[in-house]
mmCIF file of C-alpha atoms in Angstrom:
data_model
loop_
_atom_site.group_PDB
_atom_site.id
_atom_site.type_symbol
_atom_site.label_atom_id
_atom_site.label_comp_id
_atom_site.label_asym_id
_atom_site.label_seq_id
_atom_site.Cartn_x
_atom_site.Cartn_y
_atom_site.Cartn_z
ATOM 1 C CA MET A 1 21.396 25.398 -3.891
ATOM 2 C CA LYS A 2 18.947 23.472 -1.767
ATOM 3 C CA HIS A 3 19.049 19.692 -1.641
ATOM 4 C CA ARG A 4 16.030 18.429 -3.576
ATOM 5 C CA ILE A 5 14.108 15.519 -2.059
ATOM 6 C CA VAL A 6 11.348 14.134 -4.281
ATOM 7 C CA VAL A 7 8.801 11.666 -2.897
ATOM 8 C CA LEU A 8 6.870 9.628 -5.464
ATOM 9 C CA GLY A 9 3.452 8.672 -4.136
ATOM 10 C CA ALA A 10 1.361 10.064 -1.279
ATOM 11 C CA GLY A 11 -0.113 6.893 0.120
ATOM 12 C CA TYR A 12 0.459 5.751 3.695
ATOM 13 C CA ALA A 13 4.223 5.356 3.206
ATOM 14 C CA GLY A 14 4.879 8.381 0.995
ATOM 15 C CA ALA A 15 2.849 10.932 2.951
ATOM 16 C CA TYR A 16 4.371 9.720 6.215
ATOM 17 C CA ALA A 17 7.917 9.948 4.862
ATOM 18 C CA ALA A 18 7.443 13.400 3.341
ATOM 19 C CA GLY A 19 5.916 14.820 6.521
ATOM 20 C CA ASN A 20 8.607 13.474 8.789
ATOM 21 C CA LEU A 21 11.424 14.625 6.519
ATOM 22 C CA ALA A 22 9.885 18.111 6.553
ATOM 23 C CA ARG A 23 9.649 17.863 10.315
ATOM 24 C CA ARG A 24 13.300 16.940 10.811
ATOM 25 C CA LEU A 25 15.209 18.777 8.069
ATOM 26 C CA SER A 26 15.742 22.523 7.888
ATOM 27 C CA PRO A 27 14.007 24.243 4.950
ATOM 28 C CA LEU A 28 16.987 26.591 4.688
ATOM 29 C CA ASP A 29 18.934 24.052 2.669
ATOM 30 C CA SER A 30 16.444 21.332 1.684
ATOM 31 C CA GLU A 31 13.193 21.241 -0.262
ATOM 32 C CA ILE A 32 10.649 18.432 -0.438
ATOM 33 C CA THR A 33 8.318 17.761 -3.363
ATOM 34 C CA VAL A 34 5.587 15.101 -3.342
ATOM 35 C CA VAL A 35 4.341 13.793 -6.687
ATOM 36 C CA ASN A 36 0.948 12.082 -6.655
ATOM 37 C CA ALA A 37 -1.579 11.324 -9.388
ATOM 38 C CA GLU A 38 -4.704 11.890 -7.266
ATOM 39 C CA PRO A 39 -5.577 15.120 -5.447
ATOM 40 C CA ASP A 40 -6.925 13.222 -2.432
ATOM 41 C CA PHE A 41 -5.401 10.834 0.079
ATOM 42 C CA VAL A 42 -6.679 7.325 -0.627
ATOM 43 C CA GLN A 43 -7.352 5.070 2.374
ATOM 44 C CA ARG A 44 -6.315 1.921 0.592
ATOM 45 C CA MET A 45 -7.085 -0.249 3.618
ATOM 46 C CA ARG A 46 -10.734 0.723 3.212
ATOM 47 C CA LEU A 47 -11.218 0.404 -0.547
ATOM 48 C CA HIS A 48 -13.236 -2.798 -0.096
ATOM 49 C CA GLN A 49 -15.650 -0.705 1.965
ATOM 50 C CA LEU A 50 -15.758 2.000 -0.705
ATOM 51 C CA ALA A 51 -16.579 -0.678 -3.278
ATOM 52 C CA VAL A 52 -19.743 -1.772 -1.447
ATOM 53 C CA GLY A 53 -21.122 1.753 -1.155
ATOM 54 C CA GLN A 54 -19.768 3.099 2.118
ATOM 55 C CA GLU A 55 -18.548 6.672 2.334
ATOM 56 C CA ILE A 56 -14.814 6.846 3.044
ATOM 57 C CA LYS A 57 -12.967 10.017 3.978
ATOM 58 C CA ALA A 58 -10.498 11.248 1.368
ATOM 59 C CA PRO A 59 -8.644 14.338 2.689
ATOM 60 C CA ARG A 60 -7.356 16.728 0.029
ATOM 61 C CA LEU A 61 -3.582 16.486 -0.170
ATOM 62 C CA ALA A 62 -3.359 20.260 -0.640
ATOM 63 C CA ASP A 63 -4.929 20.609 2.809
ATOM 64 C CA VAL A 64 -2.785 17.813 4.274
ATOM 65 C CA PHE A 65 0.478 19.476 3.250
ATOM 66 C CA GLU A 66 -0.627 23.081 3.810
ATOM 67 C CA GLY A 67 1.769 24.902 6.106
ATOM 68 C CA THR A 68 4.367 22.121 6.065
ATOM 69 C CA GLY A 69 6.633 23.600 3.405
ATOM 70 C CA ILE A 70 6.092 20.486 1.264
ATOM 71 C CA ARG A 71 5.403 21.136 -2.410
ATOM 72 C CA LEU A 72 2.609 19.037 -3.926
ATOM 73 C CA HIS A 73 2.796 18.255 -7.640
ATOM 74 C CA LEU A 74 -0.329 16.541 -8.956
ATOM 75 C CA ALA A 75 0.914 14.369 -11.783
ATOM 76 C CA ARG A 76 1.282 10.780 -12.915
ATOM 77 C CA VAL A 77 4.808 9.395 -12.843
ATOM 78 C CA THR A 78 5.652 7.918 -16.241
ATOM 79 C CA ALA A 79 9.385 7.231 -15.914
ATOM 80 C CA VAL A 80 12.360 7.409 -13.585
ATOM 81 C CA ASP A 81 15.893 8.023 -14.830
ATOM 82 C CA PRO A 82 18.253 7.353 -11.908
ATOM 83 C CA GLU A 83 21.316 8.037 -14.055
ATOM 84 C CA ARG A 84 20.212 11.597 -14.848
ATOM 85 C CA HIS A 85 18.427 12.011 -11.472
ATOM 86 C CA VAL A 86 15.116 13.018 -13.039
ATOM 87 C CA VAL A 87 11.508 11.836 -12.919
ATOM 88 C CA THR A 88 9.218 12.217 -15.922
ATOM 89 C CA VAL A 89 5.601 13.085 -15.180
ATOM 90 C CA ALA A 90 2.354 13.733 -17.034
ATOM 91 C CA ASP A 91 -0.012 16.385 -15.678
ATOM 92 C CA ALA A 92 -2.725 18.811 -16.747
ATOM 93 C CA THR A 93 -0.198 21.006 -18.520
ATOM 94 C CA GLY A 94 1.424 18.173 -20.413
ATOM 95 C CA GLY A 95 4.105 17.236 -17.910
ATOM 96 C CA GLY A 96 7.873 17.319 -18.018
ATOM 97 C CA GLU A 97 10.811 16.387 -15.833
ATOM 98 C CA ILE A 98 11.477 16.892 -12.124
ATOM 99 C CA GLY A 99 15.073 16.765 -10.939
ATOM 100 C CA TYR A 100 16.109 15.329 -7.593
ATOM 101 C CA ASP A 101 19.119 14.810 -5.371
ATOM 102 C CA THR A 102 17.397 12.212 -3.182
ATOM 103 C CA LEU A 103 14.443 10.183 -4.432
ATOM 104 C CA VAL A 104 11.944 8.379 -2.188
ATOM 105 C CA TYR A 105 10.077 5.833 -4.281
ATOM 106 C CA ALA A 106 6.657 5.016 -2.775
ATOM 107 C CA LEU A 107 4.457 4.248 -5.775
ATOM 108 C CA GLY A 108 2.882 1.252 -4.071
ATOM 109 C CA SER A 109 1.482 -1.749 -5.895
ATOM 110 C CA HIS A 110 -1.326 -2.837 -8.181
ATOM 111 C CA VAL A 111 -3.234 -6.057 -8.653
ATOM 112 C CA ALA A 112 -1.240 -8.927 -10.198
ATOM 113 C CA HIS A 113 -3.014 -10.777 -13.018
ATOM 114 C CA HIS A 114 -0.510 -13.686 -13.009
ATOM 115 C CA GLY A 115 -1.103 -14.129 -16.725
ATOM 116 C CA VAL A 116 -4.593 -15.562 -16.202
ATOM 117 C CA PRO A 117 -6.689 -15.001 -19.360
ATOM 118 C CA GLY A 118 -9.627 -12.636 -19.005
ATOM 119 C CA VAL A 119 -8.611 -10.954 -15.744
ATOM 120 C CA ALA A 120 -7.730 -7.638 -17.373
ATOM 121 C CA GLU A 121 -10.865 -7.639 -19.522
ATOM 122 C CA HIS A 122 -13.515 -8.963 -17.136
ATOM 123 C CA ALA A 123 -12.393 -8.803 -13.499
ATOM 124 C CA PHE A 124 -12.733 -6.010 -10.953
ATOM 125 C CA ASP A 125 -10.307 -5.169 -8.154
ATOM 126 C CA VAL A 126 -10.012 -2.984 -5.058
ATOM 127 C CA ALA A 127 -6.334 -2.079 -5.426
ATOM 128 C CA ALA A 128 -6.998 1.571 -6.354
ATOM 129 C CA ARG A 129 -9.755 4.126 -5.874
ATOM 130 C CA PRO A 130 -10.885 4.262 -9.549
ATOM 131 C CA SER A 131 -11.194 0.469 -9.751
ATOM 132 C CA ALA A 132 -13.015 0.304 -6.404
ATOM 133 C CA LEU A 133 -15.490 2.937 -7.630
ATOM 134 C CA ARG A 134 -15.992 0.952 -10.838
ATOM 135 C CA LEU A 135 -16.856 -2.129 -8.777
ATOM 136 C CA ARG A 136 -19.117 -0.037 -6.556
ATOM 137 C CA GLU A 137 -21.175 1.097 -9.533
ATOM 138 C CA HIS A 138 -21.394 -2.441 -10.883
ATOM 139 C CA LEU A 139 -22.475 -3.968 -7.559
ATOM 140 C CA ALA A 140 -25.155 -1.302 -7.143
ATOM 141 C CA GLY A 141 -26.569 -2.300 -10.521
ATOM 142 C CA LEU A 142 -26.540 -5.993 -9.601
ATOM 143 C CA ASP A 143 -28.292 -5.244 -6.323
ATOM 144 C CA LYS A 144 -31.192 -3.707 -8.221
ATOM 145 C CA ARG A 145 -31.453 -6.734 -10.505
ATOM 146 C CA GLY A 146 -31.457 -9.318 -7.715
ATOM 147 C CA GLU A 147 -30.578 -12.995 -8.139
ATOM 148 C CA ALA A 148 -26.997 -12.023 -8.960
ATOM 149 C CA GLY A 149 -23.752 -13.531 -7.730
ATOM 150 C CA SER A 150 -20.199 -12.363 -7.129
ATOM 151 C CA VAL A 151 -17.023 -14.436 -7.042
ATOM 152 C CA VAL A 152 -13.967 -13.200 -5.152
ATOM 153 C CA VAL A 153 -10.767 -14.913 -6.308
ATOM 154 C CA GLY A 154 -7.963 -15.102 -3.766
ATOM 155 C CA ASP A 155 -8.220 -15.726 -0.025
ATOM 156 C CA GLY A 156 -5.451 -13.426 1.137
ATOM 157 C CA LEU A 157 -6.366 -10.637 3.532
ATOM 158 C CA THR A 158 -7.806 -8.470 0.752
ATOM 159 C CA GLY A 159 -9.931 -11.297 -0.618
ATOM 160 C CA ILE A 160 -11.301 -12.253 2.796
ATOM 161 C CA GLU A 161 -12.168 -8.665 3.653
ATOM 162 C CA THR A 162 -13.750 -8.030 0.246
ATOM 163 C CA ALA A 163 -15.882 -11.185 0.233
ATOM 164 C CA THR A 164 -17.238 -10.656 3.758
ATOM 165 C CA GLU A 165 -17.838 -6.937 3.142
ATOM 166 C CA ILE A 166 -19.835 -7.623 -0.029
ATOM 167 C CA ALA A 167 -21.852 -10.347 1.700
ATOM 168 C CA GLU A 168 -22.701 -8.115 4.666
ATOM 169 C CA SER A 169 -23.396 -4.905 2.742
ATOM 170 C CA ARG A 170 -25.142 -6.514 -0.247
ATOM 171 C CA PRO A 171 -27.151 -9.408 1.265
ATOM 172 C CA GLY A 172 -29.147 -9.746 -1.947
ATOM 173 C CA LEU A 173 -26.046 -10.995 -3.751
ATOM 174 C CA SER A 174 -24.624 -14.493 -3.439
ATOM 175 C CA VAL A 175 -20.880 -14.454 -2.756
ATOM 176 C CA ALA A 176 -18.275 -17.159 -3.331
ATOM 177 C CA LEU A 177 -14.651 -17.002 -2.162
ATOM 178 C CA VAL A 178 -12.115 -19.072 -4.105
ATOM 179 C CA ALA A 179 -9.042 -20.246 -2.170
ATOM 180 C CA ARG A 180 -6.006 -21.906 -3.731
ATOM 181 C CA GLY A 181 -5.538 -24.030 -0.595
ATOM 182 C CA GLU A 182 -7.339 -24.238 2.733
ATOM 183 C CA LEU A 183 -9.297 -21.116 3.679
ATOM 184 C CA GLY A 184 -7.038 -18.841 5.741
ATOM 185 C CA ALA A 185 -4.154 -21.298 5.536
ATOM 186 C CA ARG A 186 -1.643 -18.845 7.053
ATOM 187 C CA LEU A 187 -3.827 -18.200 10.112
ATOM 188 C CA SER A 188 -3.862 -20.157 13.361
ATOM 189 C CA GLY A 189 -6.388 -22.931 13.913
ATOM 190 C CA ALA A 190 -8.490 -20.681 16.147
ATOM 191 C CA ALA A 191 -8.495 -17.897 13.564
ATOM 192 C CA ARG A 192 -9.381 -20.283 10.728
ATOM 193 C CA GLY A 193 -12.293 -21.613 12.751
ATOM 194 C CA HIS A 194 -13.591 -18.103 13.427
ATOM 195 C CA LEU A 195 -13.183 -17.158 9.765
ATOM 196 C CA ARG A 196 -15.151 -20.180 8.604
ATOM 197 C CA ARG A 197 -17.956 -19.420 11.061
ATOM 198 C CA ALA A 198 -18.051 -15.817 9.843
ATOM 199 C CA CYS A 199 -18.350 -16.983 6.225
ATOM 200 C CA ASP A 200 -21.163 -19.343 7.197
ATOM 201 C CA ARG A 201 -22.949 -16.550 9.083
ATOM 202 C CA LEU A 202 -22.684 -14.178 6.126
ATOM 203 C CA GLY A 203 -23.588 -16.800 3.547
ATOM 204 C CA VAL A 204 -20.224 -16.789 1.776
ATOM 205 C CA THR A 205 -19.641 -20.002 -0.158
ATOM 206 C CA VAL A 206 -16.015 -21.109 0.214
ATOM 207 C CA VAL A 207 -14.402 -22.989 -2.681
ATOM 208 C CA GLU A 208 -11.094 -24.436 -1.446
ATOM 209 C CA HIS A 209 -8.091 -26.098 -3.115
ATOM 210 C CA THR A 210 -9.053 -24.501 -6.409
ATOM 211 C CA THR A 211 -7.008 -22.687 -9.035
ATOM 212 C CA VAL A 212 -8.676 -20.295 -11.472
ATOM 213 C CA GLU A 213 -7.704 -20.914 -15.084
ATOM 214 C CA ALA A 214 -9.647 -18.117 -16.797
ATOM 215 C CA VAL A 215 -12.119 -15.308 -16.152
ATOM 216 C CA GLU A 216 -14.991 -14.698 -18.545
ATOM 217 C CA ALA A 217 -17.721 -12.058 -18.580
ATOM 218 C CA THR A 218 -20.238 -14.169 -16.644
ATOM 219 C CA ARG A 219 -18.222 -16.981 -15.107
ATOM 220 C CA VAL A 220 -14.920 -18.135 -13.648
ATOM 221 C CA LEU A 221 -13.333 -21.317 -15.025
ATOM 222 C CA CYS A 222 -11.456 -23.466 -12.535
ATOM 223 C CA ALA A 223 -8.475 -25.625 -13.452
ATOM 224 C CA ASP A 224 -10.500 -28.826 -12.962
ATOM 225 C CA GLY A 225 -13.060 -27.602 -15.504
ATOM 226 C CA THR A 226 -15.654 -26.458 -12.961
ATOM 227 C CA PRO A 227 -17.410 -23.205 -13.986
ATOM 228 C CA LEU A 228 -18.526 -20.715 -11.314
ATOM 229 C CA ALA A 229 -21.250 -18.324 -12.412
ATOM 230 C CA SER A 230 -20.252 -14.745 -11.676
ATOM 231 C CA ASP A 231 -21.852 -11.411 -12.455
ATOM 232 C CA ALA A 232 -18.939 -9.629 -10.766
ATOM 233 C CA THR A 233 -15.553 -11.316 -10.463
ATOM 234 C CA VAL A 234 -13.267 -9.532 -8.006
ATOM 235 C CA TRP A 235 -9.598 -10.428 -8.471
ATOM 236 C CA THR A 236 -7.607 -10.330 -5.224
ATOM 237 C CA ALA A 237 -4.963 -12.943 -6.009
ATOM 238 C CA GLY A 238 -1.925 -10.877 -5.085
ATOM 239 C CA PHE A 239 -0.147 -7.637 -5.912
ATOM 240 C CA GLU A 240 2.927 -6.487 -7.768
ATOM 241 C CA ALA A 241 4.901 -3.251 -7.874
ATOM 242 C CA SER A 242 4.832 -0.694 -10.669
ATOM 243 C CA PRO A 243 7.077 -1.526 -13.668
ATOM 244 C CA ILE A 244 8.475 2.012 -13.654
ATOM 245 C CA ALA A 245 11.437 1.163 -11.407
ATOM 246 C CA ALA A 246 12.541 -1.756 -13.573
ATOM 247 C CA ALA A 247 12.132 0.278 -16.757
ATOM 248 C CA GLY A 248 14.390 2.939 -15.262
ATOM 249 C CA GLY A 249 17.201 0.491 -14.621
ATOM 250 C CA LEU A 250 16.836 0.071 -10.863
ATOM 251 C CA GLU A 251 17.555 -3.402 -9.544
ATOM 252 C CA VAL A 252 14.217 -5.062 -8.818
ATOM 253 C CA THR A 253 12.734 -8.455 -8.007
ATOM 254 C CA ASP A 254 10.512 -10.471 -10.353
ATOM 255 C CA ASN A 255 7.417 -8.665 -9.030
ATOM 256 C CA GLY A 256 8.941 -5.207 -9.573
ATOM 257 C CA GLN A 257 9.961 -4.363 -6.003
ATOM 258 C CA ILE A 258 13.168 -2.352 -5.619
ATOM 259 C CA VAL A 259 16.008 -4.279 -3.968
ATOM 260 C CA VAL A 260 17.481 -2.274 -1.082
ATOM 261 C CA ASP A 261 19.961 -2.574 1.763
ATOM 262 C CA ARG A 262 19.032 -2.488 5.457
ATOM 263 C CA THR A 263 18.448 1.291 5.300
ATOM 264 C CA MET A 264 15.995 1.150 2.337
ATOM 265 C CA ARG A 265 18.648 2.469 -0.034
ATOM 266 C CA SER A 266 18.642 1.004 -3.536
ATOM 267 C CA VAL A 267 21.528 -1.413 -4.009
ATOM 268 C CA SER A 268 21.985 -0.191 -7.586
ATOM 269 C CA HIS A 269 21.418 3.563 -7.158
ATOM 270 C CA PRO A 270 22.330 4.906 -3.686
ATOM 271 C CA ASN A 271 20.431 8.196 -3.910
ATOM 272 C CA VAL A 272 17.144 6.293 -4.354
ATOM 273 C CA TYR A 273 15.215 4.968 -1.342
ATOM 274 C CA ALA A 274 12.198 2.688 -1.612
ATOM 275 C CA ILE A 275 9.434 2.175 0.969
ATOM 276 C CA GLY A 276 6.047 0.511 1.377
ATOM 277 C CA ASP A 277 4.852 -1.985 -1.216
ATOM 278 C CA SER A 278 7.575 -0.768 -3.618
ATOM 279 C CA VAL A 279 10.449 -2.228 -1.594
ATOM 280 C CA HIS A 280 11.981 -5.672 -1.277
ATOM 281 C CA VAL A 281 13.814 -5.812 2.036
ATOM 282 C CA ILE A 282 14.790 -8.647 4.336
ATOM 283 C CA GLY A 283 13.202 -8.231 7.768
ATOM 284 C CA ASP A 284 14.844 -8.952 11.094
ATOM 285 C CA ASN A 285 13.580 -12.547 10.905
ATOM 286 C CA GLY A 286 15.529 -13.212 7.709
ATOM 287 C CA ARG A 287 12.448 -13.171 5.483
ATOM 288 C CA PRO A 288 11.212 -10.493 3.054
ATOM 289 C CA LEU A 289 8.696 -8.121 4.605
ATOM 290 C CA PRO A 290 5.207 -8.625 3.144
ATOM 291 C CA MET A 291 3.269 -5.897 1.366
ATOM 292 C CA SER A 292 1.235 -4.428 4.225
ATOM 293 C CA CYS A 293 0.413 -1.251 6.108
ATOM 294 C CA GLY A 294 2.727 -2.381 8.903
ATOM 295 C CA SER A 295 5.603 -2.782 6.461
ATOM 296 C CA ALA A 296 4.902 0.696 5.087
ATOM 297 C CA GLY A 297 5.369 2.068 8.597
ATOM 298 C CA CYS A 298 8.671 0.401 9.465
ATOM 299 C CA THR A 299 10.253 0.805 6.019
ATOM 300 C CA GLY A 300 9.186 4.455 6.000
ATOM 301 C CA ARG A 301 10.710 5.068 9.439
ATOM 302 C CA GLN A 302 13.970 3.409 8.419
ATOM 303 C CA ALA A 303 14.241 5.433 5.207
ATOM 304 C CA ILE A 304 13.552 8.670 7.093
ATOM 305 C CA ASP A 305 16.252 7.892 9.652
ATOM 306 C CA ALA A 306 18.700 6.951 6.894
ATOM 307 C CA ILE A 307 18.066 10.085 4.824
ATOM 308 C CA VAL A 308 18.231 12.424 7.813
ATOM 309 C CA GLY A 309 21.345 10.723 9.137
ATOM 310 C CA SER A 310 23.213 10.746 5.839
ATOM 311 C CA LEU A 311 22.296 14.343 4.985
ATOM 312 C CA THR A 312 23.083 15.792 8.405
ATOM 313 C CA GLY A 313 26.250 13.818 9.054
ATOM 314 C CA ARG A 314 24.808 11.816 11.931
ATOM 315 C CA LYS A 315 24.734 8.131 12.664
ATOM 316 C CA VAL A 316 21.926 6.342 10.867
ATOM 317 C CA ALA A 317 19.544 4.835 13.410
ATOM 318 C CA LYS A 318 18.208 1.344 12.776
ATOM 319 C CA THR A 319 14.475 0.714 12.908
ATOM 320 C CA LYS A 320 13.078 -2.730 13.726
ATOM 321 C CA LEU A 321 11.883 -4.444 10.568
ATOM 322 C CA LEU A 322 9.236 -6.795 11.881
ATOM 323 C CA HIS A 323 5.858 -8.036 10.721
ATOM 324 C CA THR A 324 4.021 -8.715 13.970
ATOM 325 C CA TYR A 325 0.311 -9.124 13.208
ATOM 326 C CA ASN A 326 -2.489 -9.182 10.636
ATOM 327 C CA ALA A 327 -5.705 -7.290 11.344
ATOM 328 C CA ILE A 328 -8.585 -8.595 9.234
ATOM 329 C CA SER A 329 -12.072 -7.130 9.079
ATOM 330 C CA LEU A 330 -15.025 -9.480 8.507
ATOM 331 C CA GLY A 331 -17.656 -6.880 7.812
ATOM 332 C CA ARG A 332 -18.158 -3.941 10.146
ATOM 333 C CA LEU A 333 -18.742 -5.770 13.434
ATOM 334 C CA ASP A 334 -16.418 -8.742 13.243
ATOM 335 C CA GLY A 335 -12.742 -9.374 12.677
ATOM 336 C CA ILE A 336 -9.553 -11.256 13.479
ATOM 337 C CA LEU A 337 -6.299 -9.976 14.948
ATOM 338 C CA GLN A 338 -3.681 -12.631 14.256
ATOM 339 C CA THR A 339 -0.253 -12.134 15.817
ATOM 340 C CA VAL A 340 2.805 -13.806 14.292
ATOM 341 C CA ASP A 341 6.049 -14.996 15.857
ATOM 342 C CA GLY A 342 9.630 -14.116 15.009
ATOM 343 C CA ASP A 343 9.593 -16.575 12.123
ATOM 344 C CA GLY A 344 6.493 -14.990 10.627
ATOM 345 C CA GLN A 345 4.265 -17.919 11.613
ATOM 346 C CA ALA A 346 0.834 -17.442 13.169
ATOM 347 C CA LYS A 347 0.754 -17.760 16.941
ATOM 348 C CA PRO A 348 -1.818 -20.231 18.326
ATOM 349 C CA LYS A 349 -4.016 -17.596 19.929
ATOM 350 C CA CYS A 350 -5.832 -14.744 18.234
ATOM 351 C CA VAL A 351 -8.296 -11.980 19.041
ATOM 352 C CA SER A 352 -11.586 -12.295 17.202
ATOM 353 C CA GLY A 353 -15.078 -10.876 17.027
ATOM 354 C CA ARG A 354 -16.123 -7.364 17.982
ATOM 355 C CA LYS A 355 -12.899 -6.644 19.861
ATOM 356 C CA ALA A 356 -10.780 -7.416 16.797
ATOM 357 C CA ALA A 357 -13.056 -5.227 14.659
ATOM 358 C CA LEU A 358 -12.566 -2.317 17.063
ATOM 359 C CA ILE A 359 -8.789 -2.798 17.007
ATOM 360 C CA LYS A 360 -8.795 -2.752 13.187
ATOM 361 C CA THR A 361 -10.914 0.401 13.222
ATOM 362 C CA GLY A 362 -8.444 2.002 15.622
ATOM 363 C CA ILE A 363 -5.511 1.113 13.353
ATOM 364 C CA ILE A 364 -7.254 2.662 10.353
ATOM 365 C CA LYS A 365 -8.192 5.822 12.249
ATOM 366 C CA GLY A 366 -4.639 6.154 13.554
ATOM 367 C CA ALA A 367 -3.203 5.789 10.061
ATOM 368 C CA LEU A 368 -5.598 8.431 8.720
ATOM 369 C CA TRP A 369 -4.807 10.845 11.555
ATOM 370 C CA GLY A 370 -1.077 10.388 11.032
ATOM 371 C CA THR A 371 -1.444 11.081 7.318
ATOM 372 C CA SER A 372 -3.661 14.114 7.892
ATOM 373 C CA HIS A 373 -1.046 15.563 10.276
ATOM 374 C CA PRO A 374 2.145 14.714 8.374
ATOM 375 C CA THR A 375 4.561 16.854 10.373
ATOM 376 C CA LEU A 376 2.995 15.927 13.744
ATOM 377 C CA GLY A 377 3.829 19.364 15.098
ATOM 378 C CA ARG A 378 7.074 21.113 14.293
ATOM 379 C CA PRO A 379 10.102 20.273 16.434
ATOM 380 C CA GLY A 380 12.071 22.921 18.240
ATOM 381 C CA ARG A 381 15.058 22.255 16.022
ATOM 382 C CA ARG A 382 15.209 21.030 12.459
ATOM 383 C CA ARG A 383 18.592 19.771 11.313
ATOM 384 C CA ARG A 384 20.784 21.647 8.862
ATOM 385 C CA LEU A 385 22.479 19.643 6.180
ATOM 386 C CA ALA A 386 26.145 18.694 6.337
ATOM 387 C CA ALA A 387 28.412 18.122 3.339
ATOM 388 C CA VAL A 388 26.319 15.956 1.031
ATOM 389 C CA PRO A 389 26.629 14.902 -2.606
ATOM 390 C CA ASP A 390 24.877 17.186 -5.077
ATOM 391 C CA ALA A 391 23.398 15.119 -7.877
ATOM 392 C CA ARG A 392 23.554 18.141 -10.214
ATOM 393 C CA ARG A 393 27.318 18.485 -9.850
ATOM 394 C CA GLY A 394 28.383 15.075 -8.536
ATOM 395 C CA SER A 395 30.411 16.659 -5.710
ATOM 396 C CA GLY A 396 30.082 17.507 -2.073
ATOM 397 C CA ARG A 397 28.788 20.867 -0.855
ATOM 398 C CA ALA A 398 28.691 22.367 2.610
ATOM 399 C CA THR A 399 25.308 23.811 3.530
ATOM 400 C CA ALA A 400 25.405 23.787 7.306
#
């Protein structure tokens, strides 16, 4: 029987991993299935643009995987049972179970409410395509009314990009950005200065050293009692992983990320690999890799090398696990490229302005091209499998 590899999620990390596994493993003794809830590829790095009314490409996954040998199963993952080696899904036909021998968990992350009252009921977010479209519709309605205001809570990269994008694309709206500490605290002094000037230019009001205590339908309540009027509160105060891994018994962190070894293999269930926002892994600098597109790339590469190596009986190559820069868009014509050192701290210098915006655009286009061409051309030789454990029988089998 063929070795069954199931990839959960077809975002940046999942689509990349599935394509490269198909590129490197022989289809004679392996099969790859991708499970994804949406029929289209979602450019998550551009959802703040989608929310303000811009048209964002969304390639059909059926077209992306056509001719690759990868099976696409459109379904929502509802549970993972790593003891029985099955995934439970819900789809148009009612759903069922999908068995696997190797599982690649790439379900990404969603917005973290942090227990703040009213966020679930009243706030918007740009963590997924449906929620970004919901915000888009709401902002369009506010634009027609005029005299409306939006409050973006959280000054991480997503919050900064969302606030400046709304301000540039919807100049009729007033925009406030709430920061727990100093605006752009993790950036260099030069980058913080450029960010503040960009907010001034776009008319974004910055509220610093402020914690939000509650979100209501028409206002945000700060911990010091100050109310901020808001016709559209956008919550960007962090992300957390899906609870599915924890519910299935995988070892996870407090925010739901799967704990893995250096090769992205689950420390509790060795035939499960985690990548992208779903994984908690210590980088080469001794610190956990942040949730980011860059982390999706290096964790995906390491998992691919580990799976190919273990299945084909070859040495597992080690990929560098480094977070080297943050690329931040400030509207369509401005941005910041902030490099970080080996300790994860911002370097003194940064690239800003139009040049940084072009670099960010290039990164996004490159990520989309890589996803749209998942096998990147077929190699002259795809590896046959060696003796590997069969999850259905719990023993080794020779397939090469």
